[in-house]
Amino acid sequence: MQVTYWLEHAWLDPEVEPGVLVEVADDGRIAAVRKGIEAPPPGAVVLRGFTIPGLANAHSHAFHRALRSTVQVGSGTFWTWRETMYQVASRLTPDTYHALARAVYAEMALAGITAVGEFHYLHHAPGGTPYDDPNAMGEALIAAAAEAGIRITLLDTAYLSSGFGAAPNRHQTRFSDGTAEAWAHRCSALKERDHARIGAAIHSVRAVPARELGTVARWAEERRAPLHVHLSEQTAENEACLDAYGMTPTRLLSEYGVLGPRTTGVHNTHLTDDDIALLGATGTGTCMCPTTERDLADGIGPALALQRAGSPLSLGSDSHAVIDLLEEARAMELDERLRTRTRGHWTAAALLRAATVDGHAAIGWDEAGRIEPGALADLATVALDSVRTVGAVPRLAAETVVFAASAADVRHVVVGGRHVVRDGAHALVPDVPSSLASAIASLRHG
C-alpha cells in the first residue's frame, strides 16, 4: 500500500535537509521526495530525528554472533579464535541456524541495517553429507531475513580446501562441495526472491585452489552477480600463497579473472603497492570490517590508499563482535587517524556513503542506499535527542551520527516502505534479546 513519511531531518546526499516528505509507491520504491515541508501533513507517518538511507552490512557470518564474549576471554590470534568458531559451526542444523539468523538479522534491523551480505559457507551436515535439500542451510538464512524484515544477498561460498590444495579438515567438511563445479551445481538451484538475491564468494585463496577459481568467477559473471572473497586478512596467508604460487593473493586472483567491478575483497589488510594498484585499476571493491579486524588483532588495512586507487569502500560487521554500522564507519576513520596521526581522512558524508549506497552496490542492490525517486524505500532514523546526540546543530547531523551515535540510537527502520522498527522496537520479532538468548543457549548446550 502507498504510504507517506515525513522526515524531521534527512540526508539528501550531500546535504542535511529539514522537513522532507517521502512518498512510497505500491512497489516499495520512493515515488517522490519533497523538501521544505515544515510540518507533517495529515496521514503522514512521522520519523523524528535524522533519517538516512538504510544501512548495508556488506559482510556477515550470522553464526559468529554466538561467539560474542566467549572469544573475548584471554589472548590468542585469528587462528586460535578459529578453533572456537569451528565448535559453534559443528552444532548448527537448518532449524537452529534459522532461529539464530532470524534473531541476528532482527538485531541488525534494530541497528538500522536494511540489507545484509551473508558470506555463507556452512552448507552440509556434519561430516559433509548433504541435507535432503542441499541448500537447506542457505534457505534457512533467506527465510530468516524475510522474517526479520531485511533484505539479504546470500553470498554462497566455495570452500574446498584446508589450505592450498590440502583436503578439508574434520571441521571444514561441512563447508566443502568437493569441487567448484559441484559448488556451482548446488548453488545454481537457489532462487532469488523479492527480498533475496544470490551472489557468490570464494572463501579465500587458501580455501579454493587456483585451478578452481575461474569456475566460481565465471558463475558470477554469467549471472552478473556480486562476487566476494576474503583477501589478505592474515600475513600467514600471504606467505603461504607466495610459497604455493609465487605471487600474492591479489595477483593470483587477477591471473584467474576474479577481480573486477562486481567483485569485493573483504579486509584487504596486508597488501603490497602492486596489490593496491591492481584492485583499484580493476574497480574491485574493498569491504572493511574494523570492529572485527581490531577484535582479532588483524591489523589496519590501507582503506584510504585503496579508495584513492579506485576501489570503492563498503563496511561489514563480519564476526559480530558488535553489530553497529555507525561504529564501523567511525572506526575506519579513527583507525586511520591512529595509523597516520592526522585527522579528517573521510568526511562524515563519505563514511555514510560507504555504509549506504556503496555498501548496497557491493552486495548487488544498486537501487538502494539513496533517498530519491526510484530508489527502494529503505530508511533508518537516528535520534538527535539521545544522551549521545543531543545538543548538536541539526545541519551537522551527519557528523553527529557518524562520530557520536550508536546502534542504540536508531529509532525507526523502514524497508520497502514497511515500518520494521518503530520507536526502537522490532515490529516482526517481538523480543529480540530473548530470541538471541534462546538461539545461542541452544548451541552452547547442544
GROMACS .gro file of C-alpha atoms in nm:
model
  446
    1MET     CA    1   0.000   0.000   0.000
    2GLN     CA    2   0.109   0.357  -0.058
    3VAL     CA    3   0.245   0.541   0.244
    4THR     CA    4   0.395   0.882   0.310
    5TYR     CA    5   0.670   0.953   0.561
    6TRP     CA    6   0.761   1.295   0.699
    7LEU     CA    7   1.127   1.313   0.795
    8GLU     CA    8   1.217   1.574   1.055
    9HIS     CA    9   1.572   1.586   0.913
   10ALA     CA   10   1.700   1.384   0.620
   11TRP     CA   11   2.032   1.319   0.450
   12LEU     CA   12   1.985   1.401   0.084
   13ASP     CA   13   2.348   1.343  -0.004
   14PRO     CA   14   2.545   1.562   0.050
   15GLU     CA   15   2.307   1.791   0.240
   16VAL     CA   16   2.105   1.765   0.560
   17GLU     CA   17   1.755   1.890   0.485
   18PRO     CA   18   1.481   1.973   0.737
   19GLY     CA   19   1.122   1.874   0.672
   20VAL     CA   20   1.136   1.615   0.393
   21LEU     CA   21   0.831   1.428   0.266
   22VAL     CA   22   0.891   1.083   0.115
   23GLU     CA   23   0.606   0.923  -0.079
   24VAL     CA   24   0.629   0.546  -0.124
   25ALA     CA   25   0.456   0.369  -0.412
   26ASP     CA   26   0.287   0.027  -0.406
   27ASP     CA   27   0.609  -0.139  -0.526
   28GLY     CA   28   0.804  -0.028  -0.218
   29ARG     CA   29   1.003   0.233  -0.407
   30ILE     CA   30   1.021   0.605  -0.346
   31ALA     CA   31   0.774   0.785  -0.573
   32ALA     CA   32   0.856   1.141  -0.469
   33VAL     CA   33   1.079   1.340  -0.235
   34ARG     CA   34   0.965   1.688  -0.134
   35LYS     CA   35   1.183   1.930   0.063
   36GLY     CA   36   1.087   2.223   0.282
   37ILE     CA   37   0.774   2.069   0.435
   38GLU     CA   38   0.779   2.237   0.776
   39ALA     CA   39   0.514   2.021   0.944
   40PRO     CA   40   0.386   1.671   0.878
   41PRO     CA   41   0.072   1.673   0.661
   42PRO     CA   42  -0.235   1.475   0.768
   43GLY     CA   43  -0.186   1.100   0.733
   44ALA     CA   44   0.193   1.111   0.709
   45VAL     CA   45   0.399   0.882   0.932
   46VAL     CA   46   0.636   1.098   1.135
   47LEU     CA   47   1.004   0.999   1.167
   48ARG     CA   48   1.164   1.233   1.421
   49GLY     CA   49   1.541   1.252   1.421
   50PHE     CA   50   1.785   1.223   1.134
   51THR     CA   51   1.684   0.986   0.855
   52ILE     CA   52   1.943   0.831   0.630
   53PRO     CA   53   1.913   0.553   0.372
   54GLY     CA   54   1.902   0.210   0.533
   55LEU     CA   55   2.248   0.077   0.615
   56ALA     CA   56   2.407  -0.209   0.419
   57ASN     CA   57   2.606  -0.468   0.614
   58ALA     CA   58   2.822  -0.597   0.331
   59HIS     CA   59   2.992  -0.879   0.524
   60SER     CA   60   2.825  -1.107   0.777
   61HIS     CA   61   2.873  -1.455   0.916
   62ALA     CA   62   2.546  -1.488   1.109
   63PHE     CA   63   2.653  -1.782   1.324
   64HIS     CA   64   2.955  -1.591   1.457
   65ARG     CA   65   2.712  -1.391   1.671
   66ALA     CA   66   2.709  -1.689   1.908
   67LEU     CA   67   3.081  -1.631   1.973
   68ARG     CA   68   3.037  -1.287   2.127
   69SER     CA   69   3.206  -1.261   2.469
   70THR     CA   70   3.326  -1.622   2.457
   71VAL     CA   71   3.613  -1.533   2.224
   72GLN     CA   72   3.699  -1.218   2.417
   73VAL     CA   73   3.840  -1.426   2.705
   74GLY     CA   74   4.218  -1.447   2.728
   75SER     CA   75   4.468  -1.393   2.447
   76GLY     CA   76   4.543  -1.558   2.115
   77THR     CA   77   4.532  -1.492   1.741
   78PHE     CA   78   4.295  -1.526   1.450
   79TRP     CA   79   4.398  -1.892   1.427
   80THR     CA   80   4.309  -1.971   1.790
   81TRP     CA   81   3.982  -1.780   1.753
   82ARG     CA   82   3.904  -2.000   1.454
   83GLU     CA   83   3.906  -2.314   1.667
   84THR     CA   84   3.627  -2.175   1.887
   85MET     CA   85   3.434  -2.077   1.575
   86TYR     CA   86   3.456  -2.433   1.445
   87GLN     CA   87   3.297  -2.566   1.764
   88VAL     CA   88   2.990  -2.348   1.718
   89ALA     CA   89   2.969  -2.434   1.348
   90SER     CA   90   2.968  -2.804   1.429
   91ARG     CA   91   2.645  -2.775   1.630
   92LEU     CA   92   2.427  -2.591   1.381
   93THR     CA   93   2.134  -2.750   1.197
   94PRO     CA   94   1.900  -2.583   0.949
   95ASP     CA   95   1.646  -2.525   1.227
   96THR     CA   96   1.890  -2.388   1.483
   97TYR     CA   97   2.063  -2.177   1.218
   98HIS     CA   98   1.729  -2.032   1.115
   99ALA     CA   99   1.647  -1.939   1.475
  100LEU     CA  100   1.987  -1.780   1.531
  101ALA     CA  101   1.995  -1.593   1.199
  102ARG     CA  102   1.641  -1.462   1.247
  103ALA     CA  103   1.746  -1.312   1.579
  104VAL     CA  104   2.075  -1.180   1.441
  105TYR     CA  105   1.905  -1.017   1.143
  106ALA     CA  106   1.649  -0.866   1.380
  107GLU     CA  107   1.939  -0.723   1.581
  108MET     CA  108   2.071  -0.579   1.255
  109ALA     CA  109   1.735  -0.420   1.181
  110LEU     CA  110   1.735  -0.258   1.525
  111ALA     CA  111   2.076  -0.114   1.431
  112GLY     CA  112   1.941   0.045   1.111
  113ILE     CA  113   2.064  -0.226   0.874
  114THR     CA  114   1.818  -0.294   0.592
  115ALA     CA  115   2.032  -0.528   0.378
  116VAL     CA  116   2.298  -0.785   0.458
  117GLY     CA  117   2.558  -0.965   0.252
  118GLU     CA  118   2.572  -1.310   0.415
  119PHE     CA  119   2.904  -1.481   0.339
  120HIS     CA  120   2.764  -1.833   0.367
  121TYR     CA  121   2.985  -2.142   0.375
  122LEU     CA  122   2.814  -2.371   0.626
  123HIS     CA  123   2.645  -2.588   0.363
  124HIS     CA  124   2.623  -2.951   0.472
  125ALA     CA  125   2.560  -3.176   0.771
  126PRO     CA  126   2.850  -3.273   0.999
  127GLY     CA  127   3.087  -3.498   0.809
  128GLY     CA  128   2.998  -3.328   0.481
  129THR     CA  129   2.683  -3.525   0.397
  130PRO     CA  130   2.438  -3.305   0.203
  131TYR     CA  131   2.096  -3.244   0.353
  132ASP     CA  132   1.792  -3.376   0.164
  133ASP     CA  133   1.769  -3.023   0.033
  134PRO     CA  134   2.135  -2.948  -0.048
  135ASN     CA  135   2.063  -2.577   0.013
  136ALA     CA  136   1.879  -2.624   0.342
  137MET     CA  137   2.122  -2.401   0.532
  138GLY     CA  138   2.110  -2.124   0.272
  139GLU     CA  139   1.732  -2.142   0.259
  140ALA     CA  140   1.726  -2.109   0.639
  141LEU     CA  141   1.918  -1.781   0.609
  142ILE     CA  142   1.693  -1.648   0.333
  143ALA     CA  143   1.384  -1.729   0.539
  144ALA     CA  144   1.538  -1.574   0.849
  145ALA     CA  145   1.600  -1.245   0.669
  146ALA     CA  146   1.240  -1.235   0.546
  147GLU     CA  147   1.106  -1.292   0.897
  148ALA     CA  148   1.335  -1.022   1.036
  149GLY     CA  149   1.219  -0.780   0.766
  150ILE     CA  150   1.551  -0.711   0.592
  151ARG     CA  151   1.699  -0.781   0.251
  152ILE     CA  152   1.972  -1.040   0.201
  153THR     CA  153   2.229  -1.124  -0.061
  154LEU     CA  154   2.327  -1.484   0.002
  155LEU     CA  155   2.692  -1.495  -0.099
  156ASP     CA  156   2.713  -1.869  -0.143
  157THR     CA  157   3.074  -1.957  -0.074
  158ALA     CA  158   3.310  -2.205  -0.234
  159TYR     CA  159   3.527  -2.360   0.038
  160LEU     CA  160   3.717  -2.665  -0.088
  161SER     CA  161   4.047  -2.693   0.096
  162SER     CA  162   4.203  -2.654   0.439
  163GLY     CA  163   4.489  -2.472   0.274
  164PHE     CA  164   4.639  -2.451  -0.075
  165GLY     CA  165   4.515  -2.786  -0.202
  166ALA     CA  166   4.509  -2.984   0.123
  167ALA     CA  167   4.190  -3.175   0.199
  168PRO     CA  168   3.936  -3.009   0.430
  169ASN     CA  169   3.991  -3.088   0.797
  170ARG     CA  170   3.718  -3.253   1.003
  171HIS     CA  171   3.557  -2.919   1.087
  172GLN     CA  172   3.561  -2.800   0.727
  173THR     CA  173   3.393  -3.100   0.566
  174ARG     CA  174   3.059  -2.922   0.629
  175PHE     CA  175   3.181  -2.635   0.416
  176SER     CA  176   3.305  -2.824   0.110
  177ASP     CA  177   3.127  -2.934  -0.208
  178GLY     CA  178   3.441  -3.116  -0.322
  179THR     CA  179   3.492  -2.919  -0.643
  180ALA     CA  180   3.396  -2.580  -0.778
  181GLU     CA  181   3.175  -2.750  -1.038
  182ALA     CA  182   2.982  -2.926  -0.762
  183TRP     CA  183   2.957  -2.596  -0.574
  184ALA     CA  184   2.819  -2.427  -0.887
  185HIS     CA  185   2.567  -2.706  -0.944
  186ARG     CA  186   2.436  -2.681  -0.589
  187CYS     CA  187   2.406  -2.306  -0.562
  188SER     CA  188   2.252  -2.276  -0.910
  189ALA     CA  189   1.937  -2.424  -0.755
  190LEU     CA  190   1.899  -2.123  -0.522
  191LYS     CA  191   1.627  -1.885  -0.636
  192GLU     CA  192   1.606  -1.511  -0.589
  193ARG     CA  193   1.307  -1.356  -0.418
  194ASP     CA  194   1.181  -1.001  -0.366
  195HIS     CA  195   1.394  -0.969  -0.054
  196ALA     CA  196   1.676  -1.205  -0.153
  197ARG     CA  197   1.947  -1.210  -0.417
  198ILE     CA  198   2.208  -1.476  -0.482
  199GLY     CA  199   2.576  -1.398  -0.516
  200ALA     CA  200   2.898  -1.595  -0.497
  201ALA     CA  201   3.204  -1.599  -0.278
  202ILE     CA  202   3.549  -1.751  -0.278
  203HIS     CA  203   3.629  -1.813   0.084
  204SER     CA  204   3.999  -1.730   0.032
  205VAL     CA  205   4.290  -1.829  -0.187
  206ARG     CA  206   4.387  -2.084   0.076
  207ALA     CA  207   4.043  -2.250   0.064
  208VAL     CA  208   3.990  -2.256  -0.315
  209PRO     CA  209   4.276  -2.395  -0.526
  210ALA     CA  210   4.390  -2.175  -0.813
  211ARG     CA  211   4.261  -2.417  -1.077
  212GLU     CA  212   3.908  -2.381  -0.931
  213LEU     CA  213   3.897  -2.000  -0.907
  214GLY     CA  214   3.787  -1.947  -1.265
  215THR     CA  215   3.479  -2.167  -1.225
  216VAL     CA  216   3.349  -1.951  -0.941
  217ALA     CA  217   3.433  -1.628  -1.125
  218ARG     CA  218   3.253  -1.746  -1.441
  219TRP     CA  219   2.944  -1.848  -1.243
  220ALA     CA  220   2.919  -1.495  -1.103
  221GLU     CA  221   2.998  -1.332  -1.437
  222GLU     CA  222   2.729  -1.526  -1.622
  223ARG     CA  223   2.469  -1.409  -1.369
  224ARG     CA  224   2.615  -1.061  -1.325
  225ALA     CA  225   2.612  -1.141  -0.956
  226PRO     CA  226   2.834  -0.998  -0.682
  227LEU     CA  227   3.145  -1.200  -0.601
  228HIS     CA  228   3.321  -1.163  -0.265
  229VAL     CA  229   3.648  -1.305  -0.132
  230HIS     CA  230   3.838  -1.285   0.197
  231LEU     CA  231   4.162  -1.125   0.081
  232SER     CA  232   4.495  -1.087   0.261
  233GLU     CA  233   4.336  -1.086   0.602
  234GLN     CA  234   4.643  -1.254   0.752
  235THR     CA  235   5.014  -1.222   0.678
  236ALA     CA  236   5.041  -1.601   0.713
  237GLU     CA  237   4.802  -1.639   0.419
  238ASN     CA  238   5.015  -1.408   0.207
  239GLU     CA  239   5.331  -1.600   0.290
  240ALA     CA  240   5.172  -1.937   0.214
  241CYS     CA  241   5.034  -1.807  -0.116
  242LEU     CA  242   5.379  -1.684  -0.217
  243ASP     CA  243   5.521  -2.027  -0.133
  244ALA     CA  244   5.247  -2.211  -0.325
  245TYR     CA  245   5.209  -1.990  -0.631
  246GLY     CA  246   5.495  -1.742  -0.630
  247MET     CA  247   5.263  -1.444  -0.614
  248THR     CA  248   5.042  -1.252  -0.372
  249PRO     CA  249   4.675  -1.347  -0.325
  250THR     CA  250   4.567  -1.033  -0.513
  251ARG     CA  251   4.789  -1.112  -0.809
  252LEU     CA  252   4.665  -1.473  -0.808
  253LEU     CA  253   4.302  -1.356  -0.819
  254SER     CA  254   4.391  -1.121  -1.104
  255GLU     CA  255   4.557  -1.400  -1.302
  256TYR     CA  256   4.244  -1.616  -1.277
  257GLY     CA  257   3.992  -1.345  -1.370
  258VAL     CA  258   3.841  -1.290  -1.027
  259LEU     CA  259   3.894  -0.915  -0.994
  260GLY     CA  260   3.650  -0.662  -1.137
  261PRO     CA  261   3.379  -0.408  -1.052
  262ARG     CA  262   3.132  -0.671  -0.924
  263THR     CA  263   3.400  -0.825  -0.700
  264THR     CA  264   3.467  -0.717  -0.343
  265GLY     CA  265   3.773  -0.811  -0.142
  266VAL     CA  266   3.690  -0.840   0.226
  267HIS     CA  267   3.950  -0.696   0.467
  268ASN     CA  268   4.230  -0.631   0.211
  269THR     CA  269   4.452  -0.573   0.512
  270HIS     CA  270   4.807  -0.676   0.419
  271LEU     CA  271   4.861  -0.553   0.063
  272THR     CA  272   5.160  -0.450  -0.144
  273ASP     CA  273   5.158  -0.132  -0.351
  274ASP     CA  274   5.112  -0.353  -0.659
  275ASP     CA  275   4.811  -0.521  -0.495
  276ILE     CA  276   4.651  -0.184  -0.423
  277ALA     CA  277   4.708  -0.071  -0.780
  278LEU     CA  278   4.557  -0.393  -0.918
  279LEU     CA  279   4.246  -0.364  -0.705
  280GLY     CA  280   4.200   0.000  -0.795
  281ALA     CA  281   4.261  -0.042  -1.166
  282THR     CA  282   4.002  -0.321  -1.191
  283GLY     CA  283   3.744  -0.135  -0.980
  284THR     CA  284   3.741  -0.421  -0.730
  285GLY     CA  285   3.573  -0.311  -0.409
  286THR     CA  286   3.701  -0.327  -0.053
  287CYS     CA  287   3.481  -0.421   0.241
  288MET     CA  288   3.635  -0.305   0.566
  289CYS     CA  289   3.524  -0.466   0.892
  290PRO     CA  290   3.707  -0.256   1.151
  291THR     CA  291   3.544  -0.392   1.467
  292THR     CA  292   3.633  -0.749   1.369
  293GLU     CA  293   3.976  -0.659   1.236
  294ARG     CA  294   4.065  -0.495   1.566
  295ASP     CA  295   3.899  -0.769   1.774
  296LEU     CA  296   4.110  -1.035   1.601
  297ALA     CA  297   4.422  -0.815   1.601
  298ASP     CA  298   4.444  -0.848   1.223
  299GLY     CA  299   4.579  -0.500   1.156
  300ILE     CA  300   4.462  -0.178   0.992
  301GLY     CA  301   4.404  -0.208   0.620
  302PRO     CA  302   4.507   0.061   0.368
  303ALA     CA  303   4.150   0.179   0.308
  304LEU     CA  304   4.245   0.532   0.213
  305ALA     CA  305   4.507   0.421  -0.039
  306LEU     CA  306   4.262   0.168  -0.183
  307GLN     CA  307   3.990   0.427  -0.229
  308ARG     CA  308   4.233   0.671  -0.390
  309ALA     CA  309   4.343   0.394  -0.628
  310GLY     CA  310   3.982   0.336  -0.738
  311SER     CA  311   3.849   0.068  -0.502
  312PRO     CA  312   3.501   0.155  -0.368
  313LEU     CA  313   3.465   0.109   0.009
  314SER     CA  314   3.189  -0.073   0.193
  315LEU     CA  315   3.152  -0.186   0.555
  316GLY     CA  316   3.064  -0.507   0.736
  317SER     CA  317   3.024  -0.636   1.089
  318ASP     CA  318   3.178  -0.975   0.997
  319SER     CA  319   3.215  -1.170   1.324
  320HIS     CA  320   2.956  -0.954   1.504
  321ALA     CA  321   3.181  -0.862   1.794
  322VAL     CA  322   2.934  -0.574   1.776
  323ILE     CA  323   2.659  -0.507   1.525
  324ASP     CA  324   2.679  -0.135   1.466
  325LEU     CA  325   2.749   0.003   1.118
  326LEU     CA  326   2.789   0.354   1.261
  327GLU     CA  327   3.075   0.221   1.471
  328GLU     CA  328   3.225   0.053   1.163
  329ALA     CA  329   3.216   0.384   0.975
  330ARG     CA  330   3.361   0.575   1.268
  331ALA     CA  331   3.630   0.312   1.326
  332MET     CA  332   3.753   0.328   0.968
  333GLU     CA  333   3.833   0.697   1.012
  334LEU     CA  334   3.963   0.670   1.367
  335ASP     CA  335   4.188   0.373   1.287
  336GLU     CA  336   4.340   0.572   1.004
  337ARG     CA  337   4.398   0.861   1.244
  338LEU     CA  338   4.586   0.631   1.479
  339ARG     CA  339   4.790   0.489   1.194
  340THR     CA  340   4.885   0.827   1.044
  341ARG     CA  341   4.849   1.059   1.345
  342THR     CA  342   4.647   1.301   1.133
  343ARG     CA  343   4.271   1.369   1.128
  344GLY     CA  344   3.999   1.405   0.870
  345HIS     CA  345   4.068   1.139   0.607
  346TRP     CA  346   3.698   1.097   0.525
  347THR     CA  347   3.409   1.336   0.572
  348ALA     CA  348   3.102   1.214   0.758
  349ALA     CA  349   2.922   1.211   0.423
  350ALA     CA  350   3.188   0.989   0.268
  351LEU     CA  351   3.163   0.744   0.558
  352LEU     CA  352   2.784   0.739   0.526
  353ARG     CA  353   2.819   0.658   0.157
  354ALA     CA  354   3.034   0.357   0.243
  355ALA     CA  355   2.763   0.242   0.486
  356THR     CA  356   2.473   0.305   0.246
  357VAL     CA  357   2.493   0.343  -0.130
  358ASP     CA  358   2.834   0.184  -0.183
  359GLY     CA  359   2.756  -0.097   0.061
  360HIS     CA  360   2.436  -0.177  -0.124
  361ALA     CA  361   2.618  -0.174  -0.458
  362ALA     CA  362   2.875  -0.419  -0.320
  363ILE     CA  363   2.603  -0.674  -0.247
  364GLY     CA  364   2.406  -0.621  -0.567
  365TRP     CA  365   2.133  -0.381  -0.453
  366ASP     CA  366   2.225  -0.087  -0.677
  367GLU     CA  367   1.876   0.061  -0.646
  368ALA     CA  368   1.911   0.108  -0.270
  369GLY     CA  369   2.110   0.343  -0.050
  370ARG     CA  370   1.966   0.677  -0.163
  371ILE     CA  371   1.666   0.886  -0.066
  372GLU     CA  372   1.550   0.977  -0.413
  373PRO     CA  373   1.267   0.887  -0.655
  374GLY     CA  374   1.301   0.536  -0.794
  375ALA     CA  375   1.516   0.408  -0.510
  376LEU     CA  376   1.397   0.138  -0.273
  377ALA     CA  377   1.220   0.295   0.024
  378ASP     CA  378   1.469   0.171   0.282
  379LEU     CA  379   1.527   0.422   0.562
  380ALA     CA  380   1.687   0.441   0.905
  381THR     CA  381   1.617   0.720   1.153
  382VAL     CA  382   1.869   0.804   1.425
  383ALA     CA  383   1.766   1.003   1.732
  384LEU     CA  384   1.914   1.350   1.772
  385ASP     CA  385   1.793   1.381   2.132
  386SER     CA  386   1.966   1.085   2.299
  387VAL     CA  387   2.232   1.130   2.564
  388ARG     CA  388   2.493   1.075   2.291
  389THR     CA  389   2.349   1.301   2.023
  390VAL     CA  390   2.162   1.581   2.199
  391GLY     CA  391   2.292   1.935   2.164
  392ALA     CA  392   2.420   1.904   1.811
  393VAL     CA  393   2.336   2.157   1.541
  394PRO     CA  394   2.088   1.990   1.301
  395ARG     CA  395   2.289   2.089   0.993
  396LEU     CA  396   2.574   1.879   1.138
  397ALA     CA  397   2.352   1.576   1.189
  398ALA     CA  398   2.573   1.361   0.964
  399GLU     CA  399   2.877   1.438   1.179
  400THR     CA  400   2.677   1.371   1.495
  401VAL     CA  401   2.552   1.035   1.374
  402VAL     CA  402   2.885   0.911   1.239
  403PHE     CA  403   3.108   1.031   1.521
  404ALA     CA  404   2.881   1.009   1.827
  405ALA     CA  405   2.572   0.795   1.774
  406SER     CA  406   2.547   0.419   1.811
  407ALA     CA  407   2.310   0.145   1.704
  408ALA     CA  408   2.119   0.211   2.027
  409ASP     CA  409   2.015   0.549   1.887
  410VAL     CA  410   1.827   0.402   1.589
  411ARG     CA  411   1.457   0.478   1.637
  412HIS     CA  412   1.290   0.380   1.311
  413VAL     CA  413   1.367   0.147   1.022
  414VAL     CA  414   1.165   0.122   0.703
  415VAL     CA  415   1.224  -0.150   0.441
  416GLY     CA  416   1.038  -0.126   0.112
  417GLY     CA  417   0.803   0.126   0.271
  418ARG     CA  418   0.717  -0.108   0.560
  419HIS     CA  419   0.785   0.010   0.914
  420VAL     CA  420   1.005  -0.272   1.051
  421VAL     CA  421   1.138  -0.090   1.359
  422ARG     CA  422   0.913   0.165   1.526
  423ASP     CA  423   1.030   0.374   1.822
  424GLY     CA  424   1.318   0.134   1.879
  425ALA     CA  425   1.102  -0.180   1.888
  426HIS     CA  426   1.106  -0.451   1.621
  427ALA     CA  427   0.763  -0.493   1.463
  428LEU     CA  428   0.813  -0.853   1.346
  429VAL     CA  429   1.030  -1.012   1.617
  430PRO     CA  430   0.865  -0.909   1.944
  431ASP     CA  431   1.154  -0.983   2.182
  432VAL     CA  432   1.488  -0.976   2.004
  433PRO     CA  433   1.704  -1.021   2.318
  434SER     CA  434   1.509  -1.332   2.420
  435SER     CA  435   1.531  -1.470   2.067
  436LEU     CA  436   1.907  -1.421   2.068
  437ALA     CA  437   1.944  -1.570   2.415
  438SER     CA  438   1.749  -1.886   2.339
  439ALA     CA  439   1.916  -1.941   2.000
  440ILE     CA  440   2.265  -1.902   2.143
  441ALA     CA  441   2.190  -2.111   2.452
  442SER     CA  442   2.073  -2.399   2.234
  443LEU     CA  443   2.413  -2.404   2.063
  444ARG     CA  444   2.611  -2.391   2.384
  445HIS     CA  445   2.419  -2.682   2.533
  446GLY     CA  446   2.362  -2.877   2.213
   0.00000   0.00000   0.00000
